[in-house]
mmCIF file of C-alpha atoms in Angstrom:
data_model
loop_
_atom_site.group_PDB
_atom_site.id
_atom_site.type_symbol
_atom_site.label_atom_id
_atom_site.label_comp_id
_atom_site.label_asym_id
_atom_site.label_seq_id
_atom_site.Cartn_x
_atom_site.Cartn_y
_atom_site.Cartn_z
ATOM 1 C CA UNK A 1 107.521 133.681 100.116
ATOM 2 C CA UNK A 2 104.151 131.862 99.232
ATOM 3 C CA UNK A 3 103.276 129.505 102.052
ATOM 4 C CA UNK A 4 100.083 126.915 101.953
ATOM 5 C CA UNK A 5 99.493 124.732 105.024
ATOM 6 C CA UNK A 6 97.119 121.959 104.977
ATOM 7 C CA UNK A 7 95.517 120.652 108.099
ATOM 8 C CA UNK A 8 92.424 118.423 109.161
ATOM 9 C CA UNK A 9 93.406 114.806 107.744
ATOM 10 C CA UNK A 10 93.175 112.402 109.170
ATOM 11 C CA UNK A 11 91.539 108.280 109.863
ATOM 12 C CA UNK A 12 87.845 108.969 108.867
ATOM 13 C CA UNK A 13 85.064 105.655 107.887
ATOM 14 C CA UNK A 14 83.873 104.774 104.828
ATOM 15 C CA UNK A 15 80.620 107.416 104.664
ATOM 16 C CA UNK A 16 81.774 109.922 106.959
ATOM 17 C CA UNK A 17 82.754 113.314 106.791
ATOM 18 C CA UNK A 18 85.991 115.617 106.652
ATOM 19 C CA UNK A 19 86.753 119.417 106.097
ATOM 20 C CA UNK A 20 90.238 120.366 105.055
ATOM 21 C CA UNK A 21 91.901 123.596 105.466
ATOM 22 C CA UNK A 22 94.690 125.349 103.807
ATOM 23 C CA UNK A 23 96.309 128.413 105.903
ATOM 24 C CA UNK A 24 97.802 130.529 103.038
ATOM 25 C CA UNK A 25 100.367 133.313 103.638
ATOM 26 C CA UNK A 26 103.203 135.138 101.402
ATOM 27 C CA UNK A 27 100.749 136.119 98.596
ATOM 28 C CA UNK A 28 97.285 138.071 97.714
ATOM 29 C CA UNK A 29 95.066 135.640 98.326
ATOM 30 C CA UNK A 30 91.933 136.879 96.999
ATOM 31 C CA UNK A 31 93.302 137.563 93.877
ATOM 32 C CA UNK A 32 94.488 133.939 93.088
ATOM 33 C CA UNK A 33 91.736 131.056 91.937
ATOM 34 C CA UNK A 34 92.766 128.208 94.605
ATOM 35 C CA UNK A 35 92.532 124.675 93.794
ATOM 36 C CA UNK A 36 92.681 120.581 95.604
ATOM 37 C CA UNK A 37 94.721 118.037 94.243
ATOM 38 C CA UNK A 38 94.994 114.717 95.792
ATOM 39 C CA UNK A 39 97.478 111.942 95.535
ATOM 40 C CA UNK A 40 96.668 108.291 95.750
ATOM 41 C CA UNK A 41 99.265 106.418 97.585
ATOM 42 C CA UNK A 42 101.442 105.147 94.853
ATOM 43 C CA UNK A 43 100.123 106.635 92.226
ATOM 44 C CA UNK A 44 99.456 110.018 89.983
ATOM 45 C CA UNK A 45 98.457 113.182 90.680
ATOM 46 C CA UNK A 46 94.121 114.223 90.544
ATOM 47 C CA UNK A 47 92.470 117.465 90.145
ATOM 48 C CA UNK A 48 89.984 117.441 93.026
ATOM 49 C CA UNK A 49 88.061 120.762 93.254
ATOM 50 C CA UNK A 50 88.931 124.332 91.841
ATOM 51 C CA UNK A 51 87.633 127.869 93.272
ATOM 52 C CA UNK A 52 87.516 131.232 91.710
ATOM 53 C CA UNK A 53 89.295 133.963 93.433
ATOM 54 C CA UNK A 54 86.311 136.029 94.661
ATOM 55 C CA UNK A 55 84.629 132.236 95.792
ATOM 56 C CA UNK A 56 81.642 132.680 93.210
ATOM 57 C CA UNK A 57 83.072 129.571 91.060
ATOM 58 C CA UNK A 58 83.317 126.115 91.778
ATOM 59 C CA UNK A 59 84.303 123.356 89.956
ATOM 60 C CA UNK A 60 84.517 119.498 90.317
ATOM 61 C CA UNK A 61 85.195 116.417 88.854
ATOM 62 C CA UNK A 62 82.689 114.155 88.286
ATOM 63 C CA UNK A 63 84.641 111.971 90.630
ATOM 64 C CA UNK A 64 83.333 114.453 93.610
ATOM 65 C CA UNK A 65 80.700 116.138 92.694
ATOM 66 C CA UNK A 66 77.969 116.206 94.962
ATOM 67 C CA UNK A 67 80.141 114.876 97.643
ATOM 68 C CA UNK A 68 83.117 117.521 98.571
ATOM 69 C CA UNK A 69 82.587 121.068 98.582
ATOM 70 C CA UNK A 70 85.453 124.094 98.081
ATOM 71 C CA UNK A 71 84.955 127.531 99.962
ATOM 72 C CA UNK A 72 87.455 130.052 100.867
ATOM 73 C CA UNK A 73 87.536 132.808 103.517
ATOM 74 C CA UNK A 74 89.550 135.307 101.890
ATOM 75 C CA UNK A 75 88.924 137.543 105.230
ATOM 76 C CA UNK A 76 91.131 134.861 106.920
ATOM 77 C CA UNK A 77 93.413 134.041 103.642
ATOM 78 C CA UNK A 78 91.989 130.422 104.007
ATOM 79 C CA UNK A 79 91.154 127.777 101.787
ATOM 80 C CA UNK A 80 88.657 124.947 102.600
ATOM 81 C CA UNK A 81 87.656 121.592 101.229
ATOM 82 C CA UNK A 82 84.294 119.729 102.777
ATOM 83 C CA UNK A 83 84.623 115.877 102.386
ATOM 84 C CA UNK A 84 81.354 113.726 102.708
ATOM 85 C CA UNK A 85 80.353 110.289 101.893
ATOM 86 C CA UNK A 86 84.027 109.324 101.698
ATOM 87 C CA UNK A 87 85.187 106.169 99.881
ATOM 88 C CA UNK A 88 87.951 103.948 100.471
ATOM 89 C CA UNK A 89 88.968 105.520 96.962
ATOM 90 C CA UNK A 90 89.161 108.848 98.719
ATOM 91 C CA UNK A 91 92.363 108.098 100.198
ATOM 92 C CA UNK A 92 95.072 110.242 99.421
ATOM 93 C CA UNK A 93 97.468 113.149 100.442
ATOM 94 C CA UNK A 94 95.353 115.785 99.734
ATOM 95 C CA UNK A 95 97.415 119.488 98.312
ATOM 96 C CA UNK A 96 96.509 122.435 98.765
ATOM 97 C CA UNK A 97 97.554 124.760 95.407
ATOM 98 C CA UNK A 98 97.812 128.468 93.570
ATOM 99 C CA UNK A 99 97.066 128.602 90.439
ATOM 100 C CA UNK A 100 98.997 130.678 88.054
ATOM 101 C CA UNK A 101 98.005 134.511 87.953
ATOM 102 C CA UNK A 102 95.865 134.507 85.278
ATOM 103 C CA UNK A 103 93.935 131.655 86.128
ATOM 104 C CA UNK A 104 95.163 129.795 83.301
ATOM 105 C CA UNK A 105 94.839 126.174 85.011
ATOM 106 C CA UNK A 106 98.613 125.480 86.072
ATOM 107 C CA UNK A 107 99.698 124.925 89.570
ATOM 108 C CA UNK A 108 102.634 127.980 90.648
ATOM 109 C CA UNK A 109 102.651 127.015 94.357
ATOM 110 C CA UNK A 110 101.718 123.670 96.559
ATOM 111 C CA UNK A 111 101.348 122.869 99.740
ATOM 112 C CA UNK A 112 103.517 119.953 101.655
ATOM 113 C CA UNK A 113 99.824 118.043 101.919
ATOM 114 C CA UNK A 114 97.391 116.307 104.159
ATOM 115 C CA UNK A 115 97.082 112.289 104.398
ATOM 116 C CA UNK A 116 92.866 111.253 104.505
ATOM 117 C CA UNK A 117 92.452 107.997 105.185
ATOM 118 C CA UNK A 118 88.901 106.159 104.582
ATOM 119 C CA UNK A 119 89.178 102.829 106.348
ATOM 120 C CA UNK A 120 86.927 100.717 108.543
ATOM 121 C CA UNK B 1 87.808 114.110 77.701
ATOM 122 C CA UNK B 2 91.556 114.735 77.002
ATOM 123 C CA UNK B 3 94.057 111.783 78.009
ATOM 124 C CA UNK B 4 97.149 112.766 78.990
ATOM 125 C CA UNK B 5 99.857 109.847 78.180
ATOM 126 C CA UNK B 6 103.501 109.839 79.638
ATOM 127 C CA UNK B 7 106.150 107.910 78.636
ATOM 128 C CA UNK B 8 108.367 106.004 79.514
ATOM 129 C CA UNK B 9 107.197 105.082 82.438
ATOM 130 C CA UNK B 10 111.014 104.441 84.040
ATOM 131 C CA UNK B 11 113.673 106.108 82.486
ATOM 132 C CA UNK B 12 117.384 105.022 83.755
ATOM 133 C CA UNK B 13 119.826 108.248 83.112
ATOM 134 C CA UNK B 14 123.766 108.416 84.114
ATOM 135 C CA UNK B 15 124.352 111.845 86.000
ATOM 136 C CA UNK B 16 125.423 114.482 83.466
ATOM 137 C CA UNK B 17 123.818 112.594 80.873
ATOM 138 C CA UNK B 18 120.726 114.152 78.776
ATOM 139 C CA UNK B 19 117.132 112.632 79.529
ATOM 140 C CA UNK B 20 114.323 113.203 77.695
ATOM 141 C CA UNK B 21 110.552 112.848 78.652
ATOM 142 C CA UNK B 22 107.505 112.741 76.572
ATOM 143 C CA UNK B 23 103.949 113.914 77.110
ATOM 144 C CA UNK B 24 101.062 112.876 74.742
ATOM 145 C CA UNK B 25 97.603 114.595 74.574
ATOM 146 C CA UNK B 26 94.636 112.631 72.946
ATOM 147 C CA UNK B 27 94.047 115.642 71.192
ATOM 148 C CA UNK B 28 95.191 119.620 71.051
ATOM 149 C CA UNK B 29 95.741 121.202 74.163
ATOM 150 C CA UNK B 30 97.833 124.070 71.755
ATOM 151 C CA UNK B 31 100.582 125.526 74.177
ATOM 152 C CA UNK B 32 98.575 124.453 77.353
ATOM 153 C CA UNK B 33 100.824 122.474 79.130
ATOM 154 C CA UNK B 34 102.977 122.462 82.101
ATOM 155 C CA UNK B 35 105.308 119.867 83.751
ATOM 156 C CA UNK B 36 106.041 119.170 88.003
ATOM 157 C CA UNK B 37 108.511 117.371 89.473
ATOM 158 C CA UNK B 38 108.010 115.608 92.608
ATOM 159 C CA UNK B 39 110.423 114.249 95.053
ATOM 160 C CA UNK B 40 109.295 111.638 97.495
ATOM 161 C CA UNK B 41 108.230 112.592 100.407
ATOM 162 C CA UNK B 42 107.921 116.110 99.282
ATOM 163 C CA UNK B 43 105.033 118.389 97.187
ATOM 164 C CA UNK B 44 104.717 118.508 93.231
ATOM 165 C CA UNK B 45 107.135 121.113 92.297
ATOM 166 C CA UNK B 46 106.281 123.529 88.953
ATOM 167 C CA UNK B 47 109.112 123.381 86.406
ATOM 168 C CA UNK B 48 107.614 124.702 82.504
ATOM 169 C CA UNK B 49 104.236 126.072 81.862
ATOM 170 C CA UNK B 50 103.148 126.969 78.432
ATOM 171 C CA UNK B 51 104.856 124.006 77.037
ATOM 172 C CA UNK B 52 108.122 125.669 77.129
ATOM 173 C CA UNK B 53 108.566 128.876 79.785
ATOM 174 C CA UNK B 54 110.403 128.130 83.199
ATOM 175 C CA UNK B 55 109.225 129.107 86.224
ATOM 176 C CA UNK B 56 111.264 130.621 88.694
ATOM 177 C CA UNK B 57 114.238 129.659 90.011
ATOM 178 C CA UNK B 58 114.150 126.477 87.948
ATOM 179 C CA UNK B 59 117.640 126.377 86.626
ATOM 180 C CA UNK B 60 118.281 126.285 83.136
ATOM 181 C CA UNK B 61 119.208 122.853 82.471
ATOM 182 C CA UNK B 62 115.476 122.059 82.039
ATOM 183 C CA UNK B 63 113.889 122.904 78.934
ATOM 184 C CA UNK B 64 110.363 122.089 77.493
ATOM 185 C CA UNK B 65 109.573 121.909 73.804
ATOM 186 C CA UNK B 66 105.974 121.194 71.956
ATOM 187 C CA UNK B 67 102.695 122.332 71.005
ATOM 188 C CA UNK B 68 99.502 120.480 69.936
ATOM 189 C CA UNK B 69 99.688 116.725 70.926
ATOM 190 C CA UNK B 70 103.020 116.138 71.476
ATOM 191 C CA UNK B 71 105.441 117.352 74.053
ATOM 192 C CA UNK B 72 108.809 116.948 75.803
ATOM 193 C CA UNK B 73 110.788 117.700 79.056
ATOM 194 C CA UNK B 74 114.928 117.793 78.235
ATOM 195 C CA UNK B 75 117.075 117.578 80.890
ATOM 196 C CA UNK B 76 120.417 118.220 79.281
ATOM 197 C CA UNK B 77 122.676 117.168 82.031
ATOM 198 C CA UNK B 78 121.418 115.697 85.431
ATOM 199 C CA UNK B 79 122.249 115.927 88.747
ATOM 200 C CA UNK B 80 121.917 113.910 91.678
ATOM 201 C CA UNK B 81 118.858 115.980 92.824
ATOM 202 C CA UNK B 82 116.874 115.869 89.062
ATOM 203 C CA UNK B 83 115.974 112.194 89.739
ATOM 204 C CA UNK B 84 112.471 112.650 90.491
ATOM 205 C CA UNK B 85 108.918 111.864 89.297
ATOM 206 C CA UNK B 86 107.958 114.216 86.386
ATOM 207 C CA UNK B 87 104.142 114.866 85.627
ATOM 208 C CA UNK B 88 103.040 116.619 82.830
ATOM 209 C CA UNK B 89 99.766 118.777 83.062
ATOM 210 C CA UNK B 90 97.200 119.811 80.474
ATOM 211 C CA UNK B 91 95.075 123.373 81.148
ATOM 212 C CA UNK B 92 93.529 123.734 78.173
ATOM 213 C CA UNK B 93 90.020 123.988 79.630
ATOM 214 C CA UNK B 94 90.342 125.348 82.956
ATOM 215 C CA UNK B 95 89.851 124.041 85.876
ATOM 216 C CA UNK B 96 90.062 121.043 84.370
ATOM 217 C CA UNK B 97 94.136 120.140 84.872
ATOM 218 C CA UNK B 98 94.268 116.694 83.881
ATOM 219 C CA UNK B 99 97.655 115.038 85.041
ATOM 220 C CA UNK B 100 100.007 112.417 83.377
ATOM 221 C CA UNK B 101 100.523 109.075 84.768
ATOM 222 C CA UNK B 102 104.284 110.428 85.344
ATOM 223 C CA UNK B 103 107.719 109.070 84.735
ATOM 224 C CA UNK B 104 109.826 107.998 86.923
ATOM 225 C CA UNK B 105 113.834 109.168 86.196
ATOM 226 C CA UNK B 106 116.040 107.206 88.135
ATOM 227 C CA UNK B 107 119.802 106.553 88.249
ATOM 228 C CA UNK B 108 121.242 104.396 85.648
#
């Protein structure tokens, strides 16, 4: 059974800095691209940040870019997402997700999430 | 930039009842579309992918139809657990997955 566990959210100020983790287990993980998706509270779903399976590929909205970074450890089956210069529109539950096998771009498997809140 | 547009935005179903969802792209996305449901409190779940293919385990009540621009999510008969949030996902130009707003089905 695929398993994804987020961890490291948390109550961080407006400018500061947060790294996310997502403990996967139940699956290959170095042969899956990995992706972030965040949730607003109250509203939609956002693609955050995307990762190829072998970690050479990156890819952000413009939303983030320059700001959060995606890396995985695929020694340690782990998926990470660096958070800097956070906004107050950074606030979100924060999923952790598997794309499809062939990398097409749809989500197979998500995580239960991680709350980041950017308050003063 | 491709706009994903939901609608309704509320949709009030009787159990056993048929609902129907619709997902517009501001232009082609061909088959490249999938649709979640989410549950409060709980994780997006995947339902359809390629506009029309269920993933596993999702029963067979749920049925996606489309290609192009225009899409839809049938429910034929609900249950109690089917009211949900529904999003509907474009992945025509990976990584880029841009979401629907969602709709929101909820008992009638």
């Amino acid at each position: 059974e695929v398993q994804l566990v987020e961890s490291g959210g948390g109550l961080v100020q407006p400018g500061g800095s947060l790294r996310l983790s997502c403990a996967a287990s139940g699956f290959s993980f170095s042969d899956y691209a990995m992706s972030w998706v965040r949730q607003a509270p109250g509203k939609g779903l956002a693609w955050v940040s995307s990762i190829s399976d072998s970690g050479r590929g990156t890819y952000y909205p413009d939303s983030v870019k320059g700001r959060f970074a995606i890396s995985r450890d695929n020694s340690k089956n782990t998926l990470f997402l660096q958070m800097s210069s956070l906004r107050a529109e950074d606030t979100a539950i924060y999923y952790c997700a598997k794309d499809s096998w062939d990398s097409s771009g749809y989500f197979t498997s998500w995580g239960q999430g991680t709350l980041v809140t950017v308050s003063s | 930039e491709i706009v994903m547009t939901q609608s309704p935005a509320t949709l009030s179903v009787s159990p056993g009842e048929r609902a129907t969802l619709s997902c517009r792209a501001s232009q082609s996305v061909s088959r490249n579309l999938a649709w979640y449901q989410q549950k409060p409190g709980q994780a997006p779940r995947l339902l359809i992918y390629g506009a029309s293919t269920r993933a596993t385990g999702i029963p067979a009540r749920f049925s996606g139809s489309g290609s192009g621009t225009e899409f839809t999510l049938t429910i034929s008969s609900l249950q109690s657990e089917d009211f949900a949030v529904y999003y509907c996902q474009k992945y025509s130009d990976w990584p880029r997955g841009t979401f629907g707003q969602g709709t929101k089905l909820d008992i009638k």
